[in-house]
Coordinates of C-alpha atoms and ligand atoms in Angstrom, one line a residue:
M1 CA 68.9 142.0 108.6
K2 CA 67.2 144.8 106.5
L3 CA 65.4 147.8 108.1
E4 CA 63.6 150.5 106.2
H5 CA 63.7 154.1 107.4
C6 CA 66.0 153.2 110.3
S7 CA 67.1 155.6 113.0
L8 CA 70.9 156.0 113.0
L9 CA 71.0 157.3 116.6
S10 CA 72.5 154.1 118.0
H11 CA 74.9 153.8 115.0
N12 CA 76.9 157.0 115.6
T13 CA 78.8 157.8 118.7
F14 CA 78.2 161.5 118.2
G15 CA 74.6 160.8 119.0
I16 CA 73.2 162.7 116.0
D17 CA 69.5 161.9 115.5
V18 CA 69.2 161.1 111.7
A19 CA 67.7 158.2 109.8
A20 CA 68.7 156.1 106.8
R21 CA 66.3 155.0 104.0
C22 CA 67.6 151.5 104.5
F23 CA 70.0 149.7 106.9
L24 CA 71.5 146.4 105.9
E25 CA 73.5 144.1 108.2
Y26 CA 75.3 140.9 107.1
N27 CA 76.9 138.1 109.2
S28 CA 79.3 136.6 106.7
A29 CA 81.2 137.2 103.4
E30 CA 78.8 134.8 101.7
E31 CA 75.8 136.8 102.9
L32 CA 77.4 140.0 101.6
G33 CA 78.0 138.2 98.3
R34 CA 74.3 137.4 98.2
L35 CA 73.2 141.0 98.9
I36 CA 75.4 142.1 96.0
A37 CA 74.1 139.4 93.6
D38 CA 70.5 140.2 94.6
R39 CA 71.1 143.9 93.9
Q40 CA 70.1 144.8 97.4
I41 CA 72.9 147.4 97.6
T42 CA 71.7 150.2 95.5
E43 CA 73.3 153.7 95.1
P44 CA 73.9 155.7 97.2
Y45 CA 75.3 153.4 99.9
L46 CA 77.7 153.8 102.8
H47 CA 79.5 151.2 104.8
I48 CA 79.9 152.0 108.5
G49 CA 81.6 150.3 111.4
S50 CA 80.3 151.3 114.8
G51 CA 79.9 154.9 113.7
S52 CA 82.7 156.1 116.0
N53 CA 84.4 158.3 113.4
L54 CA 81.4 159.8 111.7
L55 CA 79.4 163.0 111.7
F56 CA 76.0 162.8 110.1
T57 CA 74.7 166.2 108.9
K58 CA 71.4 165.0 107.4
D59 CA 69.2 162.0 106.9
Y60 CA 70.9 159.4 104.6
D61 CA 68.7 158.8 101.6
G62 CA 70.4 155.5 100.7
V63 CA 71.6 152.2 102.1
I64 CA 73.8 152.0 105.2
L65 CA 75.7 148.7 105.4
H66 CA 77.2 147.2 108.5
S67 CA 79.3 144.1 108.7
R68 CA 78.9 141.6 111.5
I69 CA 81.5 139.2 110.2
G70 CA 83.1 137.8 113.4
G71 CA 85.9 135.4 114.3
I72 CA 89.5 135.5 115.5
E73 CA 91.4 132.6 113.9
V74 CA 95.1 131.7 114.2
I75 CA 96.3 131.1 110.6
D76 CA 100.1 130.6 111.3
E77 CA 102.4 130.5 114.2
T78 CA 106.2 130.4 114.9
D79 CA 108.2 130.7 118.2
E80 CA 108.3 134.5 117.6
S81 CA 105.0 135.5 115.9
V82 CA 101.4 134.6 115.5
W83 CA 99.3 135.5 112.4
V84 CA 95.5 135.9 113.0
R85 CA 92.6 136.5 110.7
V86 CA 89.9 138.6 112.2
G87 CA 86.4 139.4 110.9
A88 CA 85.7 143.0 110.0
G89 CA 82.8 143.2 112.4
V90 CA 84.8 142.2 115.5
V91 CA 84.8 145.1 118.0
W92 CA 88.4 146.4 117.9
D93 CA 88.9 146.4 121.7
D94 CA 87.6 142.8 122.0
F95 CA 90.4 141.9 119.6
V96 CA 93.0 143.9 121.7
A97 CA 91.8 142.3 124.9
Y98 CA 92.0 138.8 123.3
C99 CA 95.6 139.5 122.2
V100 CA 96.6 140.7 125.7
A101 CA 94.9 137.6 127.2
Q102 CA 96.8 135.3 124.8
G103 CA 100.2 137.0 125.6
W104 CA 100.5 138.4 122.1
Y105 CA 102.4 141.7 121.9
G106 CA 101.7 144.7 119.6
A107 CA 98.1 145.8 119.9
E108 CA 98.0 146.9 123.6
N109 CA 98.7 150.6 123.0
L110 CA 95.6 150.6 120.8
S111 CA 93.4 149.6 123.8
I112 CA 89.8 150.9 124.0
I113 CA 89.9 152.8 120.7
P114 CA 86.2 152.6 119.7
G115 CA 85.2 151.0 116.5
E116 CA 85.5 147.7 114.6
V117 CA 88.3 145.8 113.0
G118 CA 87.2 146.5 109.4
A119 CA 87.2 150.3 110.0
S120 CA 90.5 150.1 111.8
A121 CA 92.2 149.0 108.6
V122 CA 90.5 151.7 106.6
Q123 CA 91.3 154.5 109.0
N124 CA 94.7 153.3 110.1
I125 CA 93.8 153.9 113.7
G126 CA 96.7 154.9 115.9
A127 CA 97.6 155.9 119.5
Y128 CA 100.6 156.2 121.8
G129 CA 103.2 155.5 119.1
V130 CA 101.5 152.6 117.4
E131 CA 99.4 152.5 114.2
V132 CA 97.4 149.5 113.2
K133 CA 99.4 149.3 109.9
D134 CA 102.3 148.2 112.0
L135 CA 100.4 145.0 112.8
I136 CA 98.4 144.4 109.6
T137 CA 99.7 141.9 107.0
V138 CA 96.8 141.5 104.6
V139 CA 93.4 143.2 104.1
E140 CA 90.8 140.9 102.5
T141 CA 88.0 142.6 100.7
M142 CA 84.9 142.0 98.5
N143 CA 84.0 144.4 95.7
M144 CA 80.6 145.2 94.2
R145 CA 81.1 142.5 91.6
G146 CA 81.3 140.0 94.4
E147 CA 85.0 139.3 93.9
I148 CA 87.3 138.7 96.8
V149 CA 90.6 140.6 96.5
S150 CA 93.4 140.5 99.2
Y151 CA 95.7 143.5 99.6
P152 CA 99.1 142.9 101.2
V153 CA 99.9 145.7 103.6
E154 CA 102.5 147.2 101.2
A155 CA 99.6 147.7 98.7
C156 CA 97.4 149.5 101.2
A157 CA 99.1 153.0 100.9
Y158 CA 99.0 153.5 104.6
A159 CA 99.8 156.9 106.0
Y160 CA 98.7 158.9 109.1
R161 CA 94.9 158.2 109.4
D162 CA 94.9 157.3 105.7
S163 CA 94.8 154.3 103.4
L164 CA 94.0 153.1 99.9
F165 CA 90.5 152.2 101.2
K166 CA 89.6 155.9 101.8
R167 CA 90.0 156.8 98.2
S168 CA 86.8 157.6 96.3
D169 CA 87.5 155.0 93.6
M170 CA 87.6 152.3 96.4
K171 CA 84.1 153.1 97.6
D172 CA 82.8 149.8 96.2
V173 CA 85.5 147.8 98.0
F174 CA 84.4 146.4 101.4
V175 CA 86.8 145.0 104.0
I176 CA 85.7 141.5 105.1
Y177 CA 88.7 140.2 107.1
V178 CA 92.0 141.7 108.3
C179 CA 95.1 139.6 109.0
F180 CA 97.5 140.7 111.7
R181 CA 100.9 139.6 112.9
L182 CA 101.5 139.8 116.7
S183 CA 104.7 139.1 118.5
K184 CA 105.1 136.2 121.0
I185 CA 108.3 137.8 122.2
E186 CA 108.0 140.4 124.9
R187 CA 108.3 143.9 123.5
Y188 CA 106.6 147.2 124.2
T189 CA 106.3 150.8 122.9
L190 CA 106.4 152.9 126.0
N191 CA 108.2 156.1 125.0
Y192 CA 105.0 158.1 124.2
G193 CA 103.5 160.8 126.5
T194 CA 102.8 159.6 130.0
I195 CA 102.8 155.8 129.6
L196 CA 106.0 155.3 131.7
Q197 CA 104.6 157.6 134.4
E198 CA 101.3 155.7 134.4
L199 CA 103.1 152.3 134.6
E200 CA 104.6 153.3 137.9
N201 CA 101.2 152.4 139.4
H202 CA 101.9 148.7 138.5
P203 CA 104.5 146.5 140.1
N204 CA 105.8 145.1 136.8
V205 CA 105.6 145.9 133.1
T206 CA 103.3 143.3 131.7
L207 CA 100.9 143.3 128.7
E208 CA 98.0 143.7 131.1
A209 CA 99.7 146.6 133.0
V210 CA 100.4 148.4 129.7
R211 CA 96.7 147.9 128.6
Q212 CA 95.5 149.2 132.0
S213 CA 97.8 152.2 131.7
I214 CA 96.6 153.1 128.3
I215 CA 93.0 152.8 129.5
A216 CA 93.7 155.1 132.4
I217 CA 95.3 157.7 130.2
R218 CA 92.5 157.6 127.7
D219 CA 89.8 157.7 130.4
S220 CA 91.4 160.8 131.9
K221 CA 91.3 162.8 128.7
L222 CA 88.7 161.3 126.3
P223 CA 84.9 161.5 127.0
D224 CA 83.0 158.3 127.1
P225 CA 80.6 158.3 124.1
H226 CA 78.0 156.5 126.2
V227 CA 77.9 159.5 128.4
V228 CA 78.6 162.4 126.0
G229 CA 78.4 162.1 122.3
N230 CA 81.7 162.4 120.4
A231 CA 83.8 160.8 117.7
G232 CA 87.3 161.0 119.4
S233 CA 89.7 163.4 117.8
F234 CA 87.6 165.7 115.5
F235 CA 90.7 167.1 113.7
M236 CA 93.9 165.5 112.4
N237 CA 97.2 166.8 113.6
P238 CA 98.6 169.0 110.8
V239 CA 102.0 168.1 109.3
V240 CA 103.9 171.2 108.2
S241 CA 107.2 171.9 106.6
R242 CA 110.2 172.8 108.7
A243 CA 110.2 176.3 107.1
Q244 CA 106.7 176.9 108.4
F245 CA 107.5 175.2 111.8
E246 CA 110.7 177.1 112.7
P247 CA 109.2 180.7 113.0
L248 CA 106.3 179.2 115.0
Q249 CA 108.6 177.5 117.3
R250 CA 110.5 180.7 117.9
Q251 CA 107.2 182.4 118.7
Y252 CA 105.9 179.6 120.9
P253 CA 108.9 177.8 122.4
R254 CA 106.6 175.5 124.5
M255 CA 104.7 174.2 121.5
P256 CA 104.8 170.4 121.5
F257 CA 105.7 168.7 118.2
Y258 CA 106.7 165.3 116.7
E259 CA 109.4 164.8 114.0
V260 CA 107.8 163.2 110.9
S261 CA 110.8 163.3 108.5
E262 CA 113.8 165.5 107.8
N263 CA 111.6 168.2 106.4
K264 CA 108.2 167.6 108.1
V265 CA 106.9 168.2 111.6
K266 CA 103.5 167.3 113.1
I267 CA 102.0 169.8 115.5
P268 CA 99.2 168.8 117.9
A269 CA 96.0 170.5 116.8
G270 CA 94.6 170.0 120.3
W271 CA 97.4 172.2 121.7
M272 CA 96.7 175.0 119.2
I273 CA 92.9 174.8 119.8
D274 CA 93.6 175.0 123.5
Q275 CA 95.9 178.0 123.0
C276 CA 93.1 179.7 121.1
G277 CA 91.0 179.5 124.3
W278 CA 88.5 177.0 123.0
K279 CA 88.8 174.3 125.7
G280 CA 85.4 173.8 127.4
K281 CA 83.7 176.4 125.2
A282 CA 80.3 175.7 123.6
L283 CA 78.6 177.0 120.5
G284 CA 74.9 176.0 120.8
A285 CA 74.7 172.3 121.7
A286 CA 78.2 171.5 120.5
A287 CA 81.3 172.1 122.6
V288 CA 85.1 171.6 122.7
H289 CA 85.8 168.9 125.3
D290 CA 87.1 170.4 128.6
K291 CA 90.0 167.9 129.0
Q292 CA 91.1 167.4 125.3
A293 CA 90.6 170.3 122.9
L294 CA 90.9 168.0 119.9
V295 CA 87.6 166.4 120.7
L296 CA 84.3 168.0 119.9
V297 CA 81.3 166.9 122.0
N298 CA 77.5 166.8 121.7
L299 CA 76.1 168.4 124.8
G300 CA 72.7 166.9 124.0
G301 CA 70.5 167.3 121.0
A302 CA 73.2 168.8 118.7
T303 CA 72.7 168.5 115.0
G304 CA 75.5 167.8 112.5
A305 CA 75.2 171.5 111.5
D306 CA 75.8 172.6 115.1
V307 CA 79.0 170.6 115.2
I308 CA 80.1 171.9 111.8
A309 CA 79.5 175.5 112.9
L310 CA 81.7 174.9 115.9
S311 CA 84.4 173.1 113.8
D312 CA 84.4 176.1 111.3
A313 CA 84.8 178.6 114.2
V314 CA 87.7 176.6 115.7
R315 CA 89.4 176.2 112.4
A316 CA 89.2 179.9 111.7
S317 CA 90.7 180.7 115.1
V318 CA 93.6 178.3 114.6
C319 CA 94.2 179.7 111.1
E320 CA 94.2 183.2 112.4
K321 CA 96.6 182.6 115.3
F322 CA 99.0 180.0 113.8
G323 CA 98.5 180.3 110.0
I324 CA 97.7 176.6 109.8
D325 CA 94.5 175.2 108.3
I326 CA 93.4 172.1 110.3
H327 CA 91.2 169.4 108.8
P328 CA 88.5 167.1 110.2
E329 CA 89.6 163.6 110.9
V330 CA 86.0 162.4 111.2
N331 CA 84.0 161.5 108.1
I332 CA 81.3 164.1 107.5
V333 CA 78.2 162.6 105.8
Ligands
LIG401 N1 97.4 169.2 124.2 C1 97.1 170.4 124.9 N2 95.8 170.7 125.1 C2 94.8 169.9 124.7 C3 95.0 168.7 124.0 C4 96.4 168.4 123.8 O1 98.0 171.2 125.3 O2 93.6 170.3 124.9 C5 98.8 168.9 124.0 C6 99.2 167.7 125.0 O3 99.6 168.2 126.2 C7 100.3 167.0 124.2 C8 99.9 167.2 122.8 O4 99.0 168.3 122.7 O5 101.5 167.7 124.4 C9 99.3 166.0 122.2 O6 98.1 165.6 122.9 P1 97.7 164.0 123.1 O7 98.9 163.2 123.5 O8 96.5 164.0 123.9 O9 97.4 163.5 121.6 P2 96.7 164.2 120.3 O10 97.8 164.5 119.4 O11 95.8 165.3 120.7 C10 96.5 161.9 119.0 C11 95.5 161.1 118.3 C12 94.6 160.4 119.3 C13 95.5 159.5 120.2 C14 96.6 160.4 120.9 C15 97.6 159.5 121.7 C16 95.1 162.2 116.2 C17 94.1 163.0 115.4 N3 94.7 162.0 117.5 O12 95.9 163.0 119.8 O13 93.7 159.6 118.6 O14 94.7 158.8 121.2 O15 97.3 161.1 119.9 O16 98.4 158.8 120.8 O17 96.1 161.9 115.7 C18 91.6 159.7 117.6 O18 92.1 159.6 116.5 O19 90.3 159.7 117.7 C19 92.3 159.7 118.8 C20 91.8 159.9 120.0

């Protein structure tokens, strides 16, 4: 499908009203190959998933590409594990729901994260102690020469919300399929935040109970993008050295933190923003969410510039109070 001068309003969960010169959607790897061969994909271009981690600041004078490659196919199976190959355009949570229904363990903590499978592998989505890199085995891509190249997970340079595919020199590499390994043996990751507490509402710990608990926790904190525009966490949680962390911890003994390595500690940016008094505060049509300060929301009609102005003000406060520069997690276009 090709649309000229296309509104992007329904293609970004922040609900920013901008347009693209051209919007191209393809249903298969072969169709993507044809678009490349026919030179339909001209510079500048940008591949998007469901636009749940994007902030548009202006009209896009180029080609926006969107994959609709579908399918969830079992490619191998043992008594312990199952390997599945999933199209980049599959809605992430449809895949999680499928795994839970099949009795495959591993993806349930990533329930109802917005977005699609291709973008999940680019962004290394994560929640409640699990990152998608823990499940990925291979990422299949097509480049702008039409070549198919598969990257084993070890080659994907996965880190916190980061991967090889986010590097600027990988801009012409498009994810077409992602292969995952799930466990057929019962195992859960339950030691994060309030999961165990939430599970007390269920008679037994089952895959479905864990999924429902995660959904309940997320629903209680994160705004529904269908109701109020947002892109989930706006900032990344900063990772600081222990030398920087220790004096802060003395000053703020109740500051939550996660150990990253012997010398590194991750501090929740949401907590710091909250401490700065930003929770629920608005600047123009953009606001800090009143239940989770890491999330910025569009109160209605906000422009990308409104959100950036709020983000800059929040960053300046955090830097002034804690001496830490926080960085956006969303892609600003
Ligand atoms: N906190 C506050 N006030 C706030 C927000 C958080 O005090 O307004 C405190 C919480 O009480 C908790 C800590 O900060 O002690 C961490 O909060 P939370 O568990 O809600 O998680 P987060 O660090 O703010 C990260 C991810 C989320 C993911 C959750 C759960 C990032 C950038 N965000 O948020 O991912 O769902 O952990 O694992 O790493 C996303 O990436 O879009 C996203 C929603």
